[in-house]
Short mmCIF file of C-alpha atoms in Angstrom, two decimals:
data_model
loop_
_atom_site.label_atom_id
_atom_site.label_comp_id
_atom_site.label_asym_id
_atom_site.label_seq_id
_atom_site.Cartn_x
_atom_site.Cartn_y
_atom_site.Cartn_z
CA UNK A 810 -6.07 -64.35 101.10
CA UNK A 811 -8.52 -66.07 103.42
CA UNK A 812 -5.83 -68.85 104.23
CA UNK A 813 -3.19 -65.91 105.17
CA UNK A 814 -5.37 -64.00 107.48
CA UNK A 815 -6.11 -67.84 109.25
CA UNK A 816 -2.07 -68.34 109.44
CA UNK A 817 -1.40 -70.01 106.68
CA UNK A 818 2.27 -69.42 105.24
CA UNK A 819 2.36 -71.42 101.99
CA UNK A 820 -0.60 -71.37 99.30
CA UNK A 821 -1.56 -74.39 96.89
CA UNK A 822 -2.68 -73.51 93.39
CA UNK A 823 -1.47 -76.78 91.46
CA UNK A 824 -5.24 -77.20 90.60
CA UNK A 825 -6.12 -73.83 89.64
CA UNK A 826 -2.62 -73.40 87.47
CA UNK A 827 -4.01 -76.64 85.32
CA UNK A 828 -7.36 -75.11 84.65
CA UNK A 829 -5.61 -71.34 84.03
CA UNK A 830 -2.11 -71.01 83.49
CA UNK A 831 -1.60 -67.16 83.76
CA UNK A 832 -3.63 -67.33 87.48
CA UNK A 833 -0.23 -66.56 88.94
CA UNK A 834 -0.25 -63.35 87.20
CA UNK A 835 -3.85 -62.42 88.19
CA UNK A 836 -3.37 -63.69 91.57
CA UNK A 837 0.05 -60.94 92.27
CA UNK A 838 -1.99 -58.55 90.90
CA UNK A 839 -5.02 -59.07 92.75
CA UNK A 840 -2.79 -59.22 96.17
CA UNK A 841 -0.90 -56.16 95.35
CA UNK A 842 -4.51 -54.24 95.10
CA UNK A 843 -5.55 -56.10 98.52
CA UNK A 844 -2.70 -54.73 100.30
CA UNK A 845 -2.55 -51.17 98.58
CA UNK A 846 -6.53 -50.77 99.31
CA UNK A 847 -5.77 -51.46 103.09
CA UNK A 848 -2.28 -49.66 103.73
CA UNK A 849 -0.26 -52.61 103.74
CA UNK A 850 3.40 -53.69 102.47
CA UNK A 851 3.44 -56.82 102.73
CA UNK A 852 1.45 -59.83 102.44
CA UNK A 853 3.16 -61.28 105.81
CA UNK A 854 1.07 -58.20 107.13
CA UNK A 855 -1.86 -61.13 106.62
CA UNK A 856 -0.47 -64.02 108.45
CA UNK A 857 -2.17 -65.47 111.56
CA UNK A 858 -4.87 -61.82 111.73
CA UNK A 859 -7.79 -63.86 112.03
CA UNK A 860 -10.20 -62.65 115.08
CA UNK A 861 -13.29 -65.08 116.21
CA UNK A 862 -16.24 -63.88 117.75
CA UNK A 863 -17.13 -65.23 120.69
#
């Protein structure tokens, strides 16, 4: 989710899908909770919402 909220649009897991090949699964399901625990319907909700601190 960290790479959505900095704007990206596209997500690598070639490595992770090697090591665990049901870590598609677990990752929907672990996005669906993210956006249900913070009112949100969509996971383009995430792109690009990254504030700095100055």
């Amino acid at each position: 989710l960290e790479f959505l909220i900095a704007g990206a649009t596209a997500i690598g897991i070639g490595t992770a899908l090697f090591y665990e090949p049901l870590v598609c699964k677990d990752m929907i399901t672990g996005m669906n909770r993210f956006l249900k625990d913070n009112g949100l319907s969509h996971i383009s909700e995430l792109t690009g919402t990254l504030k700095l601190h100055d």
